[in-house]
Amino acid sequence: MTTYKKLLIYKILLFVFAFIIAFMPSTASQNKEVNSRVIVETLGIDGGEEISLTAQYVMPAGAQGEASKNTVTVKGKTLNEAVEGLSTALGRRAELGHCSMVIVGSELKIEELGTLLTATDVTADVYLAAAKDKAEDAVNNITEFMKKTGATDADFIAYSAKKGHLATNTLLGFLSDVHSASKSAYIPVVEMQKSDDGSQGGGQSGDGGEQNGGSQGNGSQGGGDQQKSDGGGSGGSGMSVEMLALYNADGRAGIIQSGSARGVAWVSAPIEKGAVCCDVEYDGKKIEGVCGRLLKKHATIKTDPKNGAATVKLKAYIEPNGDKFNMLYATNSKTAMQALVDGYKKKIMSELESAYADSLKLGCDPMFIGKTFFRYHPEYFDAEYDYNNITVKYDIEIAIK
């Protein structure tokens, strides 16, 4: 056989092999498989007499037509029944494994979140957000906001978890917290702010956070930190994440406002960086809104079973910036720098005290003081511990960089 004939046979065999691979049942069914699924990005869950699921979904990139965000709401007697109804309503299998955020309605029972983790494809590290009332309304409003602004990232909570002074939580983290010795957990509340004309707002703004714990504000996906002197967010329109929903063994206990939410985050939340603003008393004058970038922080809780007390020890590394700081720095005075340290310390102290007082009223322990006693003094915890009678003190150290 000549070399030419051998090459010709090899080409024919190669073509036949490629043809078979291209039209094998598994290959031919791939496009059908893609077209048979719908990716759910955000899932809202409401409780009550029935379980209501609201899904923000997009078509996969491989599907025909341009991908777009839409929502659908279904109900069922159980969570599993509602999940099955979701696929039926969409006419395709609802893919929950790519869900980046679950929004929890005010009446949802904690047990349903356990079922969500064990009986569906939703992953353990999905971020949780809380709606003030109905999760259905929150998902619909957020989806409309994304359509109008062209936003493509549904996971703005994940952004705030690292860049905003915000105490975030995952599904697994929440369930672990609420079943811990403290019997408490928190979820950031997400809502849409409205502009003066009543329409849904424009963009997110950013008030900072810190490593290993943060304070509350709006997380901006565009970067940059904007802040007010009270550290509570820019007050602009758009997605607002400024409060925490607190839970105990009975379910949602209530919502704490931004100042207290910042206090919880100082102790309980792992965050990379953020901003801190305070008022400074110096040379007989009050300088409002002296802001700085939080570089890192370290928080621990020291327990004293003998005296029934706990001390929150916090060290924060802050880099002041802005014109108001430059005015103080220009004096080249140690007194001015000490006044700045005192201002930051006073601001942080007020947020910690507010967080403890407000959570105590709701019967919750989001700083996990009880869990700390249980870990280091289990005998005391079992015999004498009472969260309502614990004396909590604060030891704050500020390092100016």
mmCIF file of C-alpha atoms in Angstrom:
data_model
loop_
_atom_site.group_PDB
_atom_site.id
_atom_site.type_symbol
_atom_site.label_atom_id
_atom_site.label_comp_id
_atom_site.label_asym_id
_atom_site.label_seq_id
_atom_site.Cartn_x
_atom_site.Cartn_y
_atom_site.Cartn_z
ATOM 1 C CA MET A 1 0.000 0.000 0.000
ATOM 2 C CA THR A 2 1.374 3.363 -1.004
ATOM 3 C CA THR A 3 1.958 6.206 1.429
ATOM 4 C CA TYR A 4 -0.752 8.245 -0.281
ATOM 5 C CA LYS A 5 -3.376 5.536 0.284
ATOM 6 C CA LYS A 6 -2.359 5.177 3.933
ATOM 7 C CA LEU A 7 -2.772 8.916 4.514
ATOM 8 C CA LEU A 8 -6.143 8.854 2.786
ATOM 9 C CA ILE A 9 -7.362 5.992 4.999
ATOM 10 C CA TYR A 10 -6.158 7.786 8.132
ATOM 11 C CA LYS A 11 -8.033 10.949 7.094
ATOM 12 C CA ILE A 12 -11.231 9.000 6.462
ATOM 13 C CA LEU A 13 -10.973 7.213 9.813
ATOM 14 C CA LEU A 14 -10.287 10.496 11.599
ATOM 15 C CA PHE A 15 -13.329 12.095 9.976
ATOM 16 C CA VAL A 16 -15.547 9.147 10.923
ATOM 17 C CA PHE A 17 -14.269 9.274 14.523
ATOM 18 C CA ALA A 18 -14.916 13.017 14.788
ATOM 19 C CA PHE A 19 -18.398 12.547 13.299
ATOM 20 C CA ILE A 20 -19.250 9.859 15.857
ATOM 21 C CA ILE A 21 -18.015 11.969 18.773
ATOM 22 C CA ALA A 22 -19.955 15.014 17.607
ATOM 23 C CA PHE A 23 -23.227 13.148 17.329
ATOM 24 C CA MET A 24 -22.936 10.737 20.249
ATOM 25 C CA PRO A 25 -26.068 10.750 22.437
ATOM 26 C CA SER A 26 -24.162 12.307 25.381
ATOM 27 C CA THR A 27 -22.789 15.128 23.211
ATOM 28 C CA ALA A 28 -26.015 15.747 21.374
ATOM 29 C CA SER A 29 -27.903 15.927 24.642
ATOM 30 C CA GLN A 30 -25.629 18.583 26.162
ATOM 31 C CA ASN A 31 -27.478 21.470 24.565
ATOM 32 C CA LYS A 32 -30.767 19.870 25.577
ATOM 33 C CA GLU A 33 -29.472 19.621 29.150
ATOM 34 C CA VAL A 34 -28.471 23.289 29.155
ATOM 35 C CA ASN A 35 -31.829 24.320 27.748
ATOM 36 C CA SER A 36 -33.651 22.224 30.358
ATOM 37 C CA ARG A 37 -32.296 24.245 33.297
ATOM 38 C CA VAL A 38 -32.823 27.711 34.760
ATOM 39 C CA ILE A 39 -30.164 29.255 37.005
ATOM 40 C CA VAL A 40 -31.581 30.759 40.217
ATOM 41 C CA GLU A 41 -29.388 33.648 41.451
ATOM 42 C CA THR A 42 -31.435 34.884 44.401
ATOM 43 C CA LEU A 43 -34.077 32.992 46.370
ATOM 44 C CA GLY A 44 -36.622 34.555 48.701
ATOM 45 C CA ILE A 45 -38.427 32.410 51.297
ATOM 46 C CA ASP A 46 -41.559 33.443 53.195
ATOM 47 C CA GLY A 47 -43.303 31.459 55.917
ATOM 48 C CA GLY A 48 -46.803 31.401 57.354
ATOM 49 C CA GLU A 49 -49.587 28.965 56.561
ATOM 50 C CA GLU A 50 -47.703 28.048 53.390
ATOM 51 C CA ILE A 51 -44.112 28.280 52.211
ATOM 52 C CA SER A 52 -43.653 30.847 49.459
ATOM 53 C CA LEU A 53 -40.579 30.841 47.203
ATOM 54 C CA THR A 54 -39.631 33.797 45.003
ATOM 55 C CA ALA A 55 -36.761 33.128 42.617
ATOM 56 C CA GLN A 56 -34.714 35.603 40.632
ATOM 57 C CA TYR A 57 -33.499 33.553 37.692
ATOM 58 C CA VAL A 58 -31.539 33.878 34.468
ATOM 59 C CA MET A 59 -31.253 31.631 31.448
ATOM 60 C CA PRO A 60 -27.869 29.850 31.113
ATOM 61 C CA ALA A 61 -25.363 31.345 28.667
ATOM 62 C CA GLY A 62 -25.701 28.299 26.430
ATOM 63 C CA ALA A 63 -29.434 28.746 25.984
ATOM 64 C CA GLN A 64 -30.926 30.405 22.923
ATOM 65 C CA GLY A 65 -31.761 34.072 23.213
ATOM 66 C CA GLU A 66 -30.271 36.820 25.363
ATOM 67 C CA ALA A 67 -30.037 36.134 29.086
ATOM 68 C CA SER A 68 -32.163 38.364 31.330
ATOM 69 C CA LYS A 69 -33.277 38.486 34.967
ATOM 70 C CA ASN A 70 -36.857 37.656 35.892
ATOM 71 C CA THR A 71 -38.744 36.506 38.981
ATOM 72 C CA VAL A 72 -41.368 33.895 39.723
ATOM 73 C CA THR A 73 -43.248 33.076 42.950
ATOM 74 C CA VAL A 74 -44.695 29.704 43.928
ATOM 75 C CA LYS A 75 -46.248 28.300 47.098
ATOM 76 C CA GLY A 76 -46.397 24.924 48.747
ATOM 77 C CA LYS A 77 -47.404 23.281 52.005
ATOM 78 C CA THR A 78 -43.762 22.332 52.583
ATOM 79 C CA LEU A 79 -40.446 23.668 51.361
ATOM 80 C CA ASN A 80 -39.843 20.587 49.239
ATOM 81 C CA GLU A 81 -43.257 20.974 47.623
ATOM 82 C CA ALA A 82 -42.525 24.638 46.881
ATOM 83 C CA VAL A 83 -39.155 23.749 45.306
ATOM 84 C CA GLU A 84 -40.865 21.204 43.057
ATOM 85 C CA GLY A 85 -43.459 23.817 42.161
ATOM 86 C CA LEU A 86 -40.678 26.204 41.196
ATOM 87 C CA SER A 87 -39.452 23.881 38.454
ATOM 88 C CA THR A 88 -43.013 23.312 37.302
ATOM 89 C CA ALA A 89 -43.713 27.050 37.104
ATOM 90 C CA LEU A 90 -40.527 27.679 35.132
ATOM 91 C CA GLY A 91 -41.092 24.742 32.805
ATOM 92 C CA ARG A 92 -37.453 23.782 33.399
ATOM 93 C CA ARG A 93 -35.411 22.395 36.271
ATOM 94 C CA ALA A 94 -34.572 25.154 38.757
ATOM 95 C CA GLU A 95 -30.819 25.016 39.382
ATOM 96 C CA LEU A 96 -30.323 26.159 43.000
ATOM 97 C CA GLY A 97 -26.666 25.200 43.292
ATOM 98 C CA HIS A 98 -25.576 28.561 41.847
ATOM 99 C CA CYS A 99 -27.794 30.638 44.147
ATOM 100 C CA SER A 100 -25.661 33.410 45.666
ATOM 101 C CA MET A 101 -28.138 34.870 48.164
ATOM 102 C CA VAL A 102 -31.178 33.669 50.119
ATOM 103 C CA ILE A 103 -33.514 36.380 51.442
ATOM 104 C CA VAL A 104 -35.491 35.394 54.536
ATOM 105 C CA GLY A 105 -38.981 36.717 55.258
ATOM 106 C CA SER A 106 -40.013 37.861 58.740
ATOM 107 C CA GLU A 107 -42.293 34.883 59.473
ATOM 108 C CA LEU A 108 -40.044 32.083 58.259
ATOM 109 C CA LYS A 109 -39.268 29.417 60.854
ATOM 110 C CA ILE A 110 -35.651 28.486 61.506
ATOM 111 C CA GLU A 111 -36.433 24.845 60.772
ATOM 112 C CA GLU A 112 -37.127 25.709 57.148
ATOM 113 C CA LEU A 113 -33.569 26.968 56.714
ATOM 114 C CA GLY A 114 -32.341 23.626 58.009
ATOM 115 C CA THR A 115 -34.481 21.885 55.417
ATOM 116 C CA LEU A 116 -33.146 24.233 52.731
ATOM 117 C CA LEU A 117 -29.603 23.106 53.549
ATOM 118 C CA THR A 118 -30.264 19.384 53.791
ATOM 119 C CA ALA A 119 -32.947 18.782 51.171
ATOM 120 C CA THR A 120 -32.034 21.106 48.277
ATOM 121 C CA ASP A 121 -29.018 21.966 46.133
ATOM 122 C CA VAL A 122 -28.501 25.331 47.872
ATOM 123 C CA THR A 123 -24.917 25.370 49.145
ATOM 124 C CA ALA A 124 -23.907 25.787 52.785
ATOM 125 C CA ASP A 125 -21.887 28.950 52.069
ATOM 126 C CA VAL A 126 -24.706 30.878 50.394
ATOM 127 C CA TYR A 127 -25.153 34.335 51.957
ATOM 128 C CA LEU A 128 -28.304 35.131 53.911
ATOM 129 C CA ALA A 129 -30.160 38.432 53.890
ATOM 130 C CA ALA A 130 -33.309 39.363 55.769
ATOM 131 C CA ALA A 131 -36.331 41.238 54.458
ATOM 132 C CA LYS A 132 -38.079 43.619 56.832
ATOM 133 C CA ASP A 133 -41.350 41.916 55.980
ATOM 134 C CA LYS A 134 -41.825 39.763 52.882
ATOM 135 C CA ALA A 135 -38.907 38.249 51.014
ATOM 136 C CA GLU A 136 -41.059 38.233 47.863
ATOM 137 C CA ASP A 137 -41.178 42.039 47.845
ATOM 138 C CA ALA A 138 -37.439 42.317 48.471
ATOM 139 C CA VAL A 139 -36.514 39.967 45.599
ATOM 140 C CA ASN A 140 -38.868 41.732 43.181
ATOM 141 C CA ASN A 141 -37.574 45.193 44.139
ATOM 142 C CA ILE A 142 -33.927 44.163 43.867
ATOM 143 C CA THR A 143 -34.563 42.580 40.480
ATOM 144 C CA GLU A 144 -36.222 45.743 39.177
ATOM 145 C CA PHE A 145 -33.305 47.777 40.491
ATOM 146 C CA MET A 146 -30.837 45.553 38.643
ATOM 147 C CA LYS A 147 -32.814 45.815 35.412
ATOM 148 C CA LYS A 148 -32.888 49.614 35.564
ATOM 149 C CA THR A 149 -29.250 50.093 36.515
ATOM 150 C CA GLY A 150 -27.750 47.300 34.441
ATOM 151 C CA ALA A 151 -26.277 45.657 37.553
ATOM 152 C CA THR A 152 -25.177 42.097 36.892
ATOM 153 C CA ASP A 153 -23.875 40.923 40.290
ATOM 154 C CA ALA A 154 -26.655 39.676 42.553
ATOM 155 C CA ASP A 155 -24.236 39.013 45.366
ATOM 156 C CA PHE A 156 -23.803 42.486 46.834
ATOM 157 C CA ILE A 157 -24.004 40.942 50.297
ATOM 158 C CA ALA A 158 -20.831 39.013 49.492
ATOM 159 C CA TYR A 159 -19.189 42.329 48.616
ATOM 160 C CA SER A 160 -20.285 43.868 51.902
ATOM 161 C CA ALA A 161 -18.939 40.836 53.775
ATOM 162 C CA LYS A 162 -15.397 41.943 52.961
ATOM 163 C CA LYS A 163 -15.569 45.626 52.065
ATOM 164 C CA GLY A 164 -18.339 47.046 54.247
ATOM 165 C CA HIS A 165 -18.641 47.434 58.019
ATOM 166 C CA LEU A 166 -21.339 44.801 58.055
ATOM 167 C CA ALA A 167 -21.984 41.602 59.978
ATOM 168 C CA THR A 168 -22.910 39.064 57.302
ATOM 169 C CA ASN A 169 -23.748 35.390 57.664
ATOM 170 C CA THR A 170 -23.962 32.260 55.558
ATOM 171 C CA LEU A 171 -26.615 29.569 55.738
ATOM 172 C CA LEU A 172 -24.339 27.151 57.593
ATOM 173 C CA GLY A 173 -22.973 29.908 59.831
ATOM 174 C CA PHE A 174 -26.478 30.998 60.802
ATOM 175 C CA LEU A 175 -27.610 27.481 61.686
ATOM 176 C CA SER A 176 -24.426 26.887 63.679
ATOM 177 C CA ASP A 177 -24.876 30.138 65.606
ATOM 178 C CA VAL A 178 -28.533 29.693 66.450
ATOM 179 C CA HIS A 179 -27.886 26.160 67.756
ATOM 180 C CA SER A 180 -24.802 27.203 69.753
ATOM 181 C CA ALA A 181 -24.691 27.908 73.483
ATOM 182 C CA SER A 182 -25.668 31.526 72.780
ATOM 183 C CA LYS A 183 -28.781 30.373 70.890
ATOM 184 C CA SER A 184 -28.563 33.527 68.775
ATOM 185 C CA ALA A 185 -27.774 34.497 65.198
ATOM 186 C CA TYR A 186 -27.957 37.547 62.955
ATOM 187 C CA ILE A 187 -28.767 38.276 59.319
ATOM 188 C CA PRO A 188 -28.222 41.663 57.597
ATOM 189 C CA VAL A 189 -31.443 43.355 56.526
ATOM 190 C CA VAL A 190 -31.605 44.355 52.866
ATOM 191 C CA GLU A 191 -34.114 46.852 51.514
ATOM 192 C CA MET A 192 -34.486 49.296 48.678
ATOM 193 C CA GLN A 193 -34.227 52.968 49.501
ATOM 194 C CA LYS A 194 -36.470 55.288 47.518
ATOM 195 C CA SER A 195 -35.509 58.618 46.016
ATOM 196 C CA ASP A 196 -37.445 61.808 46.741
ATOM 197 C CA ASP A 197 -39.793 61.200 43.827
ATOM 198 C CA GLY A 198 -40.709 57.776 45.231
ATOM 199 C CA SER A 199 -38.901 55.758 42.579
ATOM 200 C CA GLN A 200 -36.440 52.996 43.362
ATOM 201 C CA GLY A 201 -32.967 54.390 43.738
ATOM 202 C CA GLY A 202 -29.823 54.450 41.723
ATOM 203 C CA GLY A 203 -26.621 53.039 43.147
ATOM 204 C CA GLN A 204 -25.039 51.637 46.239
ATOM 205 C CA SER A 205 -22.756 53.654 48.423
ATOM 206 C CA GLY A 206 -20.093 52.461 50.755
ATOM 207 C CA ASP A 207 -19.522 52.952 54.436
ATOM 208 C CA GLY A 208 -16.638 50.887 55.649
ATOM 209 C CA GLY A 209 -15.822 47.697 57.500
ATOM 210 C CA GLU A 210 -12.945 45.943 59.157
ATOM 211 C CA GLN A 211 -11.103 42.736 59.353
ATOM 212 C CA ASN A 212 -12.596 40.224 61.773
ATOM 213 C CA GLY A 213 -15.535 42.424 62.464
ATOM 214 C CA GLY A 214 -17.199 45.332 60.838
ATOM 215 C CA SER A 215 -19.625 48.123 61.178
ATOM 216 C CA GLN A 216 -22.605 48.747 59.100
ATOM 217 C CA GLY A 217 -23.161 50.662 55.907
ATOM 218 C CA ASN A 218 -24.071 50.371 52.276
ATOM 219 C CA GLY A 219 -21.593 48.329 50.276
ATOM 220 C CA SER A 220 -20.568 49.866 46.980
ATOM 221 C CA GLN A 221 -19.631 47.527 44.193
ATOM 222 C CA GLY A 222 -17.738 50.304 42.533
ATOM 223 C CA GLY A 223 -15.176 50.570 45.330
ATOM 224 C CA GLY A 224 -14.520 53.744 47.284
ATOM 225 C CA ASP A 225 -15.854 54.513 50.734
ATOM 226 C CA GLN A 226 -18.303 57.288 51.372
ATOM 227 C CA GLN A 227 -19.275 58.060 54.919
ATOM 228 C CA LYS A 228 -21.195 60.383 57.163
ATOM 229 C CA SER A 229 -20.027 61.455 60.564
ATOM 230 C CA ASP A 230 -22.376 58.976 62.199
ATOM 231 C CA GLY A 231 -20.952 56.100 60.177
ATOM 232 C CA GLY A 232 -24.420 54.937 59.248
ATOM 233 C CA GLY A 233 -24.328 55.029 55.463
ATOM 234 C CA SER A 234 -24.650 57.687 52.820
ATOM 235 C CA GLY A 235 -28.427 57.958 52.947
ATOM 236 C CA GLY A 236 -28.617 57.824 49.150
ATOM 237 C CA SER A 237 -31.029 55.736 47.131
ATOM 238 C CA GLY A 238 -30.353 52.187 46.009
ATOM 239 C CA MET A 239 -29.732 48.964 47.885
ATOM 240 C CA SER A 240 -29.534 49.621 51.616
ATOM 241 C CA VAL A 241 -27.891 47.240 54.103
ATOM 242 C CA GLU A 242 -27.808 49.063 57.435
ATOM 243 C CA MET A 243 -29.598 46.895 60.010
ATOM 244 C CA LEU A 244 -29.451 43.410 61.485
ATOM 245 C CA ALA A 245 -32.292 40.969 62.073
ATOM 246 C CA LEU A 246 -31.611 39.062 65.297
ATOM 247 C CA TYR A 247 -32.788 35.510 65.870
ATOM 248 C CA ASN A 248 -33.051 33.249 68.894
ATOM 249 C CA ALA A 249 -34.404 29.740 69.354
ATOM 250 C CA ASP A 250 -37.977 31.010 68.770
ATOM 251 C CA GLY A 251 -37.227 32.659 65.420
ATOM 252 C CA ARG A 252 -36.818 36.313 64.518
ATOM 253 C CA ALA A 253 -36.688 38.368 67.702
ATOM 254 C CA GLY A 254 -36.453 41.794 66.094
ATOM 255 C CA ILE A 255 -34.311 44.240 64.124
ATOM 256 C CA ILE A 256 -31.566 46.502 65.468
ATOM 257 C CA GLN A 257 -30.644 49.763 63.760
ATOM 258 C CA SER A 258 -27.374 50.756 62.096
ATOM 259 C CA GLY A 259 -25.459 51.965 65.175
ATOM 260 C CA SER A 260 -26.133 48.761 67.078
ATOM 261 C CA ALA A 261 -25.474 46.709 63.946
ATOM 262 C CA ARG A 262 -22.029 48.302 63.760
ATOM 263 C CA GLY A 263 -21.436 47.316 67.372
ATOM 264 C CA VAL A 264 -22.208 43.663 66.659
ATOM 265 C CA ALA A 265 -19.878 43.725 63.678
ATOM 266 C CA TRP A 266 -16.966 45.061 65.740
ATOM 267 C CA VAL A 267 -16.952 41.774 67.626
ATOM 268 C CA SER A 268 -18.569 39.136 65.438
ATOM 269 C CA ALA A 269 -17.869 39.758 61.743
ATOM 270 C CA PRO A 270 -14.775 38.945 59.654
ATOM 271 C CA ILE A 271 -14.285 41.911 57.312
ATOM 272 C CA GLU A 272 -11.194 43.199 55.509
ATOM 273 C CA LYS A 273 -11.420 46.980 55.731
ATOM 274 C CA GLY A 274 -13.708 49.957 56.026
ATOM 275 C CA ALA A 275 -14.186 53.451 57.417
ATOM 276 C CA VAL A 276 -14.704 54.923 60.882
ATOM 277 C CA CYS A 277 -15.932 58.459 61.590
ATOM 278 C CA CYS A 278 -16.103 60.327 64.884
ATOM 279 C CA ASP A 279 -16.387 63.764 66.469
ATOM 280 C CA VAL A 280 -13.241 65.167 68.088
ATOM 281 C CA GLU A 281 -13.133 67.571 71.042
ATOM 282 C CA TYR A 282 -9.934 69.641 70.726
ATOM 283 C CA ASP A 283 -8.839 73.075 71.885
ATOM 284 C CA GLY A 284 -12.325 73.900 73.109
ATOM 285 C CA LYS A 285 -13.898 73.112 69.743
ATOM 286 C CA LYS A 286 -15.889 70.201 68.375
ATOM 287 C CA ILE A 287 -14.684 68.919 65.009
ATOM 288 C CA GLU A 288 -17.391 66.761 63.468
ATOM 289 C CA GLY A 289 -16.904 63.856 61.091
ATOM 290 C CA VAL A 290 -13.181 63.138 61.321
ATOM 291 C CA CYS A 291 -12.906 59.963 59.246
ATOM 292 C CA GLY A 292 -10.288 57.293 58.879
ATOM 293 C CA ARG A 293 -9.753 53.992 57.109
ATOM 294 C CA LEU A 294 -9.859 50.925 59.306
ATOM 295 C CA LEU A 295 -6.846 48.813 58.387
ATOM 296 C CA LYS A 296 -7.476 45.851 60.686
ATOM 297 C CA LYS A 297 -8.824 44.968 64.094
ATOM 298 C CA HIS A 298 -8.673 42.212 66.643
ATOM 299 C CA ALA A 299 -11.516 41.435 69.040
ATOM 300 C CA THR A 300 -11.676 38.912 71.883
ATOM 301 C CA ILE A 301 -13.978 38.276 74.827
ATOM 302 C CA LYS A 302 -12.457 37.588 78.254
ATOM 303 C CA THR A 303 -14.755 35.823 80.711
ATOM 304 C CA ASP A 304 -14.731 36.076 84.506
ATOM 305 C CA PRO A 305 -17.041 33.433 86.000
ATOM 306 C CA LYS A 306 -16.090 34.362 89.574
ATOM 307 C CA ASN A 307 -17.664 37.815 89.179
ATOM 308 C CA GLY A 308 -20.165 36.952 86.443
ATOM 309 C CA ALA A 309 -18.507 39.370 84.054
ATOM 310 C CA ALA A 310 -17.166 39.534 80.504
ATOM 311 C CA THR A 311 -14.776 42.023 78.935
ATOM 312 C CA VAL A 312 -14.813 42.792 75.219
ATOM 313 C CA LYS A 313 -11.230 43.610 74.257
ATOM 314 C CA LEU A 314 -10.867 45.403 70.915
ATOM 315 C CA LYS A 315 -7.804 46.812 69.184
ATOM 316 C CA ALA A 316 -8.421 48.802 66.021
ATOM 317 C CA TYR A 317 -5.777 50.083 63.618
ATOM 318 C CA ILE A 318 -7.026 53.259 61.919
ATOM 319 C CA GLU A 319 -5.464 55.474 59.269
ATOM 320 C CA PRO A 320 -7.100 58.937 59.486
ATOM 321 C CA ASN A 321 -7.573 60.907 56.284
ATOM 322 C CA GLY A 322 -9.367 63.937 54.901
ATOM 323 C CA ASP A 323 -9.205 67.679 55.407
ATOM 324 C CA LYS A 324 -10.467 67.593 58.990
ATOM 325 C CA PHE A 325 -7.714 65.221 60.029
ATOM 326 C CA ASN A 326 -5.164 67.354 58.187
ATOM 327 C CA MET A 327 -6.277 70.337 60.290
ATOM 328 C CA LEU A 328 -5.498 68.398 63.461
ATOM 329 C CA TYR A 329 -2.268 66.960 62.103
ATOM 330 C CA ALA A 330 -1.041 70.397 61.079
ATOM 331 C CA THR A 331 -0.858 71.406 64.754
ATOM 332 C CA ASN A 332 1.882 68.790 65.221
ATOM 333 C CA SER A 333 0.469 68.267 68.666
ATOM 334 C CA LYS A 334 0.375 65.075 70.727
ATOM 335 C CA THR A 335 -2.683 66.528 72.415
ATOM 336 C CA ALA A 336 -4.494 66.711 69.069
ATOM 337 C CA MET A 337 -3.627 63.088 68.273
ATOM 338 C CA GLN A 338 -4.804 61.977 71.708
ATOM 339 C CA ALA A 339 -8.062 63.849 71.155
ATOM 340 C CA LEU A 340 -8.461 61.933 67.899
ATOM 341 C CA VAL A 341 -7.828 58.613 69.638
ATOM 342 C CA ASP A 342 -10.366 59.530 72.322
ATOM 343 C CA GLY A 343 -12.913 60.432 69.642
ATOM 344 C CA TYR A 344 -12.580 57.082 67.864
ATOM 345 C CA LYS A 345 -12.695 55.235 71.171
ATOM 346 C CA LYS A 346 -15.839 57.068 72.276
ATOM 347 C CA LYS A 347 -17.568 56.341 68.960
ATOM 348 C CA ILE A 348 -16.744 52.635 69.026
ATOM 349 C CA MET A 349 -17.700 52.366 72.705
ATOM 350 C CA SER A 350 -21.131 53.850 72.016
ATOM 351 C CA GLU A 351 -21.742 51.340 69.218
ATOM 352 C CA LEU A 352 -20.689 48.374 71.365
ATOM 353 C CA GLU A 353 -22.856 49.504 74.284
ATOM 354 C CA SER A 354 -25.812 50.098 71.972
ATOM 355 C CA ALA A 355 -25.404 46.657 70.396
ATOM 356 C CA TYR A 356 -25.380 44.902 73.762
ATOM 357 C CA ALA A 357 -28.314 46.878 75.199
ATOM 358 C CA ASP A 358 -30.545 46.469 72.135
ATOM 359 C CA SER A 359 -29.810 42.761 71.688
ATOM 360 C CA LEU A 360 -30.384 42.096 75.396
ATOM 361 C CA LYS A 361 -33.865 43.624 75.107
ATOM 362 C CA LEU A 362 -34.615 41.153 72.310
ATOM 363 C CA GLY A 363 -33.277 38.175 74.262
ATOM 364 C CA CYS A 364 -30.375 37.660 71.863
ATOM 365 C CA ASP A 365 -26.613 37.319 72.232
ATOM 366 C CA PRO A 366 -25.121 38.215 68.804
ATOM 367 C CA MET A 367 -21.679 38.892 70.313
ATOM 368 C CA PHE A 368 -21.696 35.265 71.530
ATOM 369 C CA ILE A 369 -20.772 35.957 75.148
ATOM 370 C CA GLY A 370 -22.636 32.831 76.246
ATOM 371 C CA LYS A 371 -20.755 30.696 73.746
ATOM 372 C CA THR A 372 -17.475 32.024 75.144
ATOM 373 C CA PHE A 373 -18.464 31.107 78.722
ATOM 374 C CA PHE A 374 -19.533 27.658 77.536
ATOM 375 C CA ARG A 375 -16.231 27.130 75.763
ATOM 376 C CA TYR A 376 -13.899 28.155 78.598
ATOM 377 C CA HIS A 377 -16.024 27.599 81.713
ATOM 378 C CA PRO A 378 -18.552 24.822 80.944
ATOM 379 C CA GLU A 379 -19.187 24.024 84.642
ATOM 380 C CA TYR A 380 -20.097 27.637 85.391
ATOM 381 C CA PHE A 381 -22.216 27.831 82.242
ATOM 382 C CA ASP A 382 -24.256 24.758 83.199
ATOM 383 C CA ALA A 383 -24.703 25.727 86.856
ATOM 384 C CA GLU A 384 -24.923 29.515 87.107
ATOM 385 C CA TYR A 385 -24.708 31.316 83.774
ATOM 386 C CA ASP A 386 -27.509 33.811 83.044
ATOM 387 C CA TYR A 387 -26.995 36.150 80.099
ATOM 388 C CA ASN A 388 -29.345 38.736 81.639
ATOM 389 C CA ASN A 389 -27.175 39.045 84.749
ATOM 390 C CA ILE A 390 -23.729 39.198 83.135
ATOM 391 C CA THR A 391 -21.794 42.453 83.553
ATOM 392 C CA VAL A 392 -20.176 43.423 80.250
ATOM 393 C CA LYS A 393 -17.199 45.786 80.126
ATOM 394 C CA TYR A 394 -15.210 47.179 77.198
ATOM 395 C CA ASP A 395 -11.476 47.602 76.745
ATOM 396 C CA ILE A 396 -10.767 49.525 73.515
ATOM 397 C CA GLU A 397 -7.341 50.349 72.134
ATOM 398 C CA ILE A 398 -6.855 52.593 69.109
ATOM 399 C CA ALA A 399 -3.644 52.517 67.073
ATOM 400 C CA ILE A 400 -3.257 55.460 64.688
ATOM 401 C CA LYS A 401 -1.272 54.608 61.558
#
